[in-house]
Coordinates of N, CA and C in Angstrom, one line a residue:
S1 N -21.7 25.7 -6.3 CA -22.0 25.2 -4.9 C -20.7 24.7 -4.3
N2 N -20.6 24.8 -3.0 CA -19.3 24.4 -2.3 C -19.6 23.1 -1.5
T3 N -19.0 22.0 -2.0 CA -19.3 20.7 -1.3 C -18.1 20.3 -0.5
S4 N -17.0 21.0 -0.6 CA -15.7 20.6 0.1 C -15.8 20.6 1.6
S5 N -16.7 21.4 2.2 CA -16.9 21.5 3.6 C -17.4 20.2 4.2
T6 N -18.1 19.4 3.5 CA -18.6 18.1 4.0 C -17.8 16.9 3.5
A7 N -16.9 17.1 2.6 CA -16.2 16.0 2.0 C -15.3 15.3 3.0
G8 N -14.7 16.0 3.9 CA -13.7 15.4 4.8 C -14.2 15.0 6.2
S9 N -15.6 15.0 6.4 CA -16.1 14.7 7.7 C -17.0 13.5 7.6
G10 N -17.2 12.9 8.8 CA -18.2 11.8 8.9 C -17.7 10.5 8.6
L11 N -18.5 9.5 8.8 CA -18.2 8.1 8.7 C -17.7 7.7 7.3
Y12 N -18.2 8.3 6.3 CA -18.0 7.9 4.9 C -16.9 8.8 4.2
S13 N -16.1 9.4 5.0 CA -15.1 10.3 4.4 C -14.0 9.5 3.7
A14 N -13.6 10.0 2.5 CA -12.6 9.3 1.7 C -11.2 9.7 2.2
E15 N -11.1 10.6 3.1 CA -9.8 11.0 3.6 C -9.0 9.9 4.3
T16 N -7.7 9.8 4.1 CA -7.0 8.7 4.7 C -5.9 9.4 5.6
Y17 N -5.4 8.6 6.6 CA -4.4 9.1 7.5 C -3.1 8.3 7.5
D18 N -2.1 8.9 8.1 CA -0.9 8.1 8.4 C -1.2 7.0 9.4
F19 N -0.7 5.9 9.3 CA -1.0 4.7 10.2 C -0.2 4.8 11.5
T20 N -0.7 5.7 12.4 CA -0.1 5.8 13.7 C -1.1 5.6 14.8
A21 N -0.6 5.3 16.1 CA -1.5 5.1 17.2 C -2.4 6.4 17.4
E22 N -1.8 7.5 17.3 CA -2.6 8.8 17.5 C -3.7 8.9 16.4
N23 N -3.4 8.6 15.2 CA -4.5 8.6 14.1 C -5.5 7.5 14.3
V24 N -5.1 6.3 14.7 CA -6.0 5.3 15.0 C -7.0 5.7 16.1
D25 N -6.5 6.4 17.1 CA -7.3 6.9 18.2 C -8.3 7.9 17.7
K26 N -7.8 8.8 16.8 CA -8.6 9.8 16.2 C -9.8 9.2 15.4
V27 N -9.5 8.2 14.6 CA -10.5 7.5 13.7 C -11.5 6.8 14.6
L28 N -11.0 6.2 15.8 CA -11.9 5.5 16.7 C -12.9 6.5 17.3
D29 N -12.7 7.8 17.3 CA -13.6 8.7 17.8 C -14.9 8.6 17.1
E30 N -14.9 8.1 15.8 CA -16.1 8.0 15.0 C -17.0 6.9 15.6
V31 N -16.4 5.8 16.2 CA -17.3 4.7 16.7 C -17.5 4.8 18.2
R32 N -16.7 5.6 18.9 CA -16.8 5.7 20.4 C -18.2 6.1 20.9
P33 N -18.9 7.0 20.2 CA -20.3 7.3 20.7 C -21.2 6.1 20.8
Y34 N -21.0 5.1 19.9 CA -21.9 3.9 19.9 C -21.4 3.0 21.1
L35 N -20.1 2.9 21.3 CA -19.6 2.1 22.4 C -20.0 2.7 23.8
V36 N -19.9 4.0 23.9 CA -20.2 4.7 25.2 C -21.7 4.6 25.4
A37 N -22.5 4.6 24.4 CA -24.0 4.5 24.6 C -24.3 3.1 25.2
D38 N -23.4 2.1 24.9 CA -23.6 0.8 25.5 C -22.8 0.5 26.8
G39 N -22.3 1.6 27.3 CA -21.6 1.5 28.6 C -20.1 1.1 28.4
G40 N -19.5 1.3 27.3 CA -18.2 0.8 27.1 C -17.3 1.9 26.4
N41 N -16.1 1.5 26.0 CA -15.2 2.4 25.3 C -14.1 1.5 24.7
V42 N -13.2 2.1 24.0 CA -12.0 1.4 23.4 C -10.8 2.3 23.5
A43 N -9.7 1.7 23.9 CA -8.4 2.4 24.0 C -7.4 1.7 23.0
V44 N -6.6 2.6 22.4 CA -5.5 2.1 21.5 C -4.3 1.7 22.4
V45 N -3.9 0.5 22.4 CA -2.7 0.0 23.1 C -1.4 0.2 22.3
S46 N -1.5 -0.3 21.1 CA -0.3 -0.1 20.2 C -0.7 -0.3 18.8
V47 N 0.2 0.2 17.9 CA 0.1 0.0 16.4 C 1.5 -0.3 16.0
A48 N 1.6 -1.6 15.5 CA 3.0 -2.0 15.1 C 2.8 -3.1 14.0
D49 N 3.6 -3.0 13.0 CA 3.7 -4.0 11.9 C 2.3 -4.4 11.4
G50 N 1.4 -3.5 11.2 CA 0.1 -3.7 10.7 C -0.9 -4.3 11.7
T51 N -0.5 -4.5 12.9 CA -1.4 -5.0 14.0 C -1.8 -3.8 14.9
V52 N -3.1 -3.6 15.0 CA -3.7 -2.6 15.9 C -4.1 -3.4 17.2
S53 N -3.5 -3.1 18.3 CA -3.9 -3.7 19.6 C -4.8 -2.8 20.3
L54 N -6.0 -3.2 20.6 CA -7.0 -2.4 21.3 C -7.4 -3.0 22.6
E55 N -7.9 -2.2 23.5 CA -8.5 -2.7 24.7 C -10.0 -2.3 24.8
L56 N -10.9 -3.2 24.7 CA -12.3 -2.9 24.8 C -12.5 -2.7 26.3
Q57 N -13.1 -1.6 26.7 CA -13.3 -1.3 28.1 C -14.8 -1.3 28.6
G58 N -15.0 -1.3 29.9 CA -16.3 -1.2 30.4 C -17.1 -2.4 30.0
A59 N -18.4 -2.1 29.6 CA -19.3 -3.2 29.2 C -18.8 -3.9 28.0
C60 N -18.1 -3.2 27.1 CA -17.6 -3.8 25.9 C -16.6 -5.0 26.2
G61 N -15.9 -4.9 27.3 CA -14.9 -5.9 27.6 C -15.5 -7.3 27.9
T62 N -16.8 -7.3 28.4 CA -17.4 -8.5 28.8 C -18.6 -8.9 27.9
C63 N -18.9 -8.0 26.9 CA -20.0 -8.2 26.1 C -19.8 -9.4 25.1
P64 N -20.8 -10.3 25.0 CA -20.7 -11.4 24.1 C -20.7 -11.0 22.6
S65 N -21.1 -9.8 22.3 CA -21.1 -9.3 21.0 C -19.8 -8.6 20.6
S66 N -18.8 -8.5 21.6 CA -17.6 -7.7 21.4 C -16.8 -8.2 20.1
T67 N -16.8 -9.5 19.8 CA -16.1 -9.9 18.6 C -16.7 -9.3 17.4
S68 N -18.0 -9.3 17.3 CA -18.6 -8.7 16.1 C -18.5 -7.2 16.1
T69 N -18.5 -6.6 17.2 CA -18.2 -5.2 17.3 C -16.9 -4.8 16.8
M70 N -15.9 -5.7 17.1 CA -14.5 -5.5 16.6 C -14.5 -5.6 15.1
K71 N -15.1 -6.7 14.6 CA -15.0 -7.0 13.2 C -15.8 -6.0 12.3
M72 N -17.1 -5.9 12.7 CA -18.0 -5.1 11.9 C -17.9 -3.6 12.0
G73 N -17.6 -3.2 13.2 CA -17.5 -1.7 13.5 C -16.1 -1.2 13.4
I74 N -15.3 -1.5 14.4 CA -14.0 -1.0 14.6 C -13.1 -1.3 13.5
E75 N -13.0 -2.6 13.1 CA -12.0 -3.0 12.1 C -12.4 -2.4 10.7
R76 N -13.7 -2.4 10.5 CA -14.2 -1.8 9.2 C -13.8 -0.3 9.0
V77 N -14.0 0.4 10.1 CA -13.7 1.9 10.1 C -12.2 2.1 9.9
L78 N -11.4 1.2 10.6 CA -9.9 1.4 10.5 C -9.5 1.0 9.1
R79 N -10.0 0.0 8.5 CA -9.6 -0.4 7.1 C -10.1 0.6 6.1
E80 N -11.2 1.3 6.4 CA -11.7 2.4 5.5 C -10.7 3.5 5.5
K81 N -10.1 3.8 6.6 CA -9.2 5.0 6.8 C -7.8 4.6 6.4
F82 N -7.3 3.4 6.8 CA -5.9 3.1 6.6 C -5.6 2.0 5.5
G83 N -6.7 1.5 5.0 CA -6.6 0.5 3.9 C -5.8 -0.7 4.2
D84 N -4.9 -1.1 3.3 CA -4.1 -2.3 3.5 C -3.0 -2.3 4.6
A85 N -2.8 -1.1 5.2 CA -1.9 -1.0 6.3 C -2.3 -1.8 7.5
V86 N -3.7 -1.9 7.6 CA -4.2 -2.7 8.7 C -4.2 -4.2 8.4
K87 N -3.4 -4.9 9.0 CA -3.3 -6.4 8.8 C -4.2 -7.1 9.8
E88 N -4.3 -6.7 11.0 CA -5.0 -7.4 12.1 C -5.4 -6.4 13.2
V89 N -6.6 -6.6 13.7 CA -7.1 -5.8 14.8 C -7.3 -6.8 16.0
V90 N -6.7 -6.6 17.1 CA -6.8 -7.5 18.2 C -7.2 -6.8 19.5
D91 N -8.0 -7.6 20.3 CA -8.5 -7.1 21.6 C -7.5 -7.7 22.6
I92 N -6.7 -6.9 23.3 CA -5.7 -7.5 24.2 C -6.3 -8.3 25.4
N93 N -7.6 -8.0 25.7 CA -8.2 -8.7 26.8 C -8.9 -10.0 26.4
R94 N -8.9 -10.2 25.2 CA -9.6 -11.5 24.7 C -8.5 -12.6 24.7
P95 N -8.7 -13.6 25.6 CA -7.7 -14.7 25.7 C -7.7 -15.4 24.3
S96 N -6.5 -15.5 23.8 CA -6.3 -16.2 22.6 C -6.3 -17.7 22.8
V97 N -7.1 -18.4 22.1 CA -7.2 -19.8 22.2 C -6.5 -20.4 20.9
T98 N -5.5 -21.2 21.1 CA -4.8 -21.8 20.0 C -5.7 -22.7 19.2
L99 N -5.7 -22.5 17.9 CA -6.5 -23.4 17.0 C -5.9 -24.7 16.9
T100 N -6.5 -25.7 17.6 CA -6.1 -27.1 17.5 C -7.3 -27.9 17.4
F101 N -7.2 -29.2 17.0 CA -8.3 -30.1 16.9 C -8.9 -30.2 18.3
E102 N -8.1 -30.4 19.3 CA -8.6 -30.6 20.7 C -9.3 -29.4 21.2
A103 N -8.8 -28.2 21.0 CA -9.5 -26.9 21.4 C -10.8 -26.8 20.7
L104 N -10.8 -27.0 19.4 CA -12.1 -26.9 18.7 C -13.1 -27.9 19.1
N105 N -12.6 -29.1 19.3 CA -13.5 -30.2 19.7 C -14.1 -29.9 21.1
G106 N -13.3 -29.4 21.9 CA -13.7 -29.0 23.3 C -14.9 -28.0 23.2
Q107 N -14.7 -27.0 22.3 CA -15.8 -26.0 22.1 C -17.1 -26.7 21.6
I108 N -16.9 -27.6 20.6 CA -18.1 -28.3 20.1 C -18.7 -29.2 21.2
D109 N -17.9 -29.8 22.1 CA -18.4 -30.6 23.2 C -19.3 -29.8 24.1
M110 N -18.9 -28.5 24.3 CA -19.7 -27.6 25.2 C -21.1 -27.3 24.6
L111 N -21.2 -27.4 23.2 CA -22.4 -27.1 22.5 C -23.3 -28.3 22.3
R112 N -22.6 -29.5 22.3 CA -23.2 -30.7 21.8 C -24.5 -31.1 22.5
S113 N -24.7 -31.0 23.8 CA -26.0 -31.4 24.4 C -27.1 -30.5 23.9
A114 N -26.8 -29.2 23.8 CA -27.9 -28.3 23.3 C -28.2 -28.6 21.8
I115 N -27.2 -28.9 21.0 CA -27.4 -29.3 19.6 C -28.2 -30.5 19.5
E116 N -27.9 -31.5 20.3 CA -28.6 -32.8 20.2 C -30.1 -32.6 20.7
G117 N -30.2 -31.7 21.7 CA -31.6 -31.4 22.2 C -32.5 -30.8 21.1
Y118 N -31.9 -30.2 20.1 CA -32.7 -29.6 19.0 C -32.7 -30.6 17.8
G119 N -32.2 -31.8 18.0 CA -32.3 -32.8 16.9 C -31.1 -32.7 16.0
G120 N -30.0 -32.1 16.4 CA -28.8 -32.0 15.5 C -27.7 -33.0 16.0
V121 N -26.9 -33.3 15.0 CA -25.7 -34.1 15.3 C -24.5 -33.4 14.7
V122 N -23.4 -33.3 15.5 CA -22.3 -32.5 15.1 C -21.0 -33.3 15.4
Q123 N -20.0 -33.2 14.5 CA -18.7 -33.9 14.7 C -17.7 -33.1 14.0
L124 N -16.5 -32.9 14.7 CA -15.4 -32.2 14.1 C -14.7 -33.2 13.2
A125 N -14.5 -32.8 11.9 CA -13.8 -33.7 11.0 C -12.3 -33.4 10.8
T126 N -12.0 -32.1 10.4 CA -10.6 -31.7 10.3 C -10.3 -30.3 10.7
V127 N -9.1 -30.0 11.1 CA -8.7 -28.7 11.4 C -7.3 -28.5 10.8
D128 N -7.2 -27.3 10.1 CA -5.9 -26.9 9.4 C -5.6 -25.6 9.9
P129 N -4.8 -25.5 11.1 CA -4.4 -24.2 11.6 C -3.7 -23.3 10.7
A130 N -2.8 -23.9 9.8 CA -2.0 -23.1 8.9 C -2.9 -22.3 7.9
K131 N -4.0 -22.9 7.5 CA -4.9 -22.3 6.5 C -6.1 -21.5 7.2
G132 N -6.2 -21.8 8.6 CA -7.3 -21.2 9.3 C -8.6 -21.8 8.9
E133 N -8.6 -23.1 8.7 CA -9.9 -23.8 8.2 C -10.2 -25.0 9.1
C134 N -11.5 -25.3 9.2 CA -11.9 -26.5 9.9 C -13.1 -27.0 9.1
Q135 N -13.3 -28.3 9.2 CA -14.5 -29.0 8.6 C -15.3 -29.7 9.7
I136 N -16.6 -29.4 9.7 CA -17.5 -29.9 10.7 C -18.6 -30.7 9.9
K137 N -18.8 -31.9 10.4 CA -19.9 -32.7 9.9 C -21.1 -32.4 10.8
Y138 N -22.2 -31.9 10.1 CA -23.4 -31.5 10.9 C -24.6 -31.9 10.1
K139 N -25.6 -32.4 10.9 CA -26.9 -32.8 10.4 C -27.9 -32.3 11.3
G140 N -28.9 -31.5 10.8 CA -29.9 -31.0 11.6 C -30.5 -29.7 11.0
P141 N -31.3 -28.9 11.8 CA -31.9 -27.7 11.3 C -30.8 -26.7 10.9
V142 N -31.1 -26.0 9.7 CA -30.1 -25.1 9.1 C -29.8 -23.9 10.1
P143 N -30.8 -23.3 10.8 CA -30.5 -22.2 11.7 C -29.5 -22.6 12.8
L144 N -29.7 -23.8 13.3 CA -28.8 -24.4 14.3 C -27.4 -24.5 13.8
G145 N -27.3 -25.0 12.6 CA -26.0 -25.1 11.9 C -25.3 -23.8 11.8
L146 N -26.0 -22.7 11.5 CA -25.5 -21.4 11.4 C -25.0 -20.9 12.7
G147 N -25.8 -21.2 13.7 CA -25.5 -20.8 15.1 C -24.2 -21.5 15.6
I148 N -24.0 -22.8 15.2 CA -22.8 -23.5 15.6 C -21.6 -22.8 14.9
K149 N -21.7 -22.5 13.6 CA -20.7 -21.8 12.9 C -20.3 -20.5 13.5
A150 N -21.3 -19.7 13.9 CA -21.1 -18.4 14.5 C -20.4 -18.5 15.9
A151 N -20.8 -19.5 16.7 CA -20.2 -19.8 18.0 C -18.7 -20.1 17.9
I152 N -18.4 -21.0 16.9 CA -17.0 -21.4 16.6 C -16.2 -20.2 16.1
R153 N -16.7 -19.4 15.2 CA -16.0 -18.3 14.7 C -15.7 -17.2 15.8
D154 N -16.7 -17.1 16.8 CA -16.5 -16.2 17.9 C -15.4 -16.6 18.8
K155 N -15.3 -17.9 19.0 CA -14.2 -18.4 19.9 C -12.9 -18.5 19.2
F156 N -12.9 -18.7 17.9 CA -11.7 -18.8 17.1 C -11.7 -17.8 15.9
P157 N -11.5 -16.5 16.2 CA -11.7 -15.6 15.1 C -10.7 -15.7 14.0
E158 N -9.6 -16.5 14.2 CA -8.6 -16.7 13.1 C -9.1 -17.7 12.1
L159 N -10.2 -18.3 12.3 CA -10.8 -19.2 11.3 C -11.3 -18.5 10.1
N160 N -10.8 -18.8 8.9 CA -11.3 -18.2 7.7 C -12.5 -19.0 7.1
V161 N -12.4 -20.3 7.2 CA -13.4 -21.2 6.6 C -13.9 -22.2 7.7
V162 N -15.2 -22.2 7.9 CA -15.8 -23.2 8.8 C -16.8 -24.1 8.0

């Protein structure tokens, strides 16, 4: 039997490519149909020093799920094809917020009234920008705590530990 005809195609292909903007664009053709179905698209802006700069377009640019789309879909496919060559995948339209105690506390302040409305109490304890870590003191329903964590990670994608 001949299985080589299917080995190099599809989402789960083991084939790898040279890490160039042209090849990144080619690999993104695998996820484009899903983005287009949601009224969006993605364009490769540049590939340099392990950083892939992309522009999420159309509905994707304003979608609240765009961060998870980048992480779970686009970044995963790129790492699958290019391995360790991919250090970071960034959306050029996403305003970068510097990870500081003040910025993080401001984000928590915006959520605080809703958190308290559900019987939760939240306080920012520490922020370590160098390690990409923050510690939050939270007391309340577990699902709400997970929601806080997700909201903070969405705003500060450089956080490794919340």
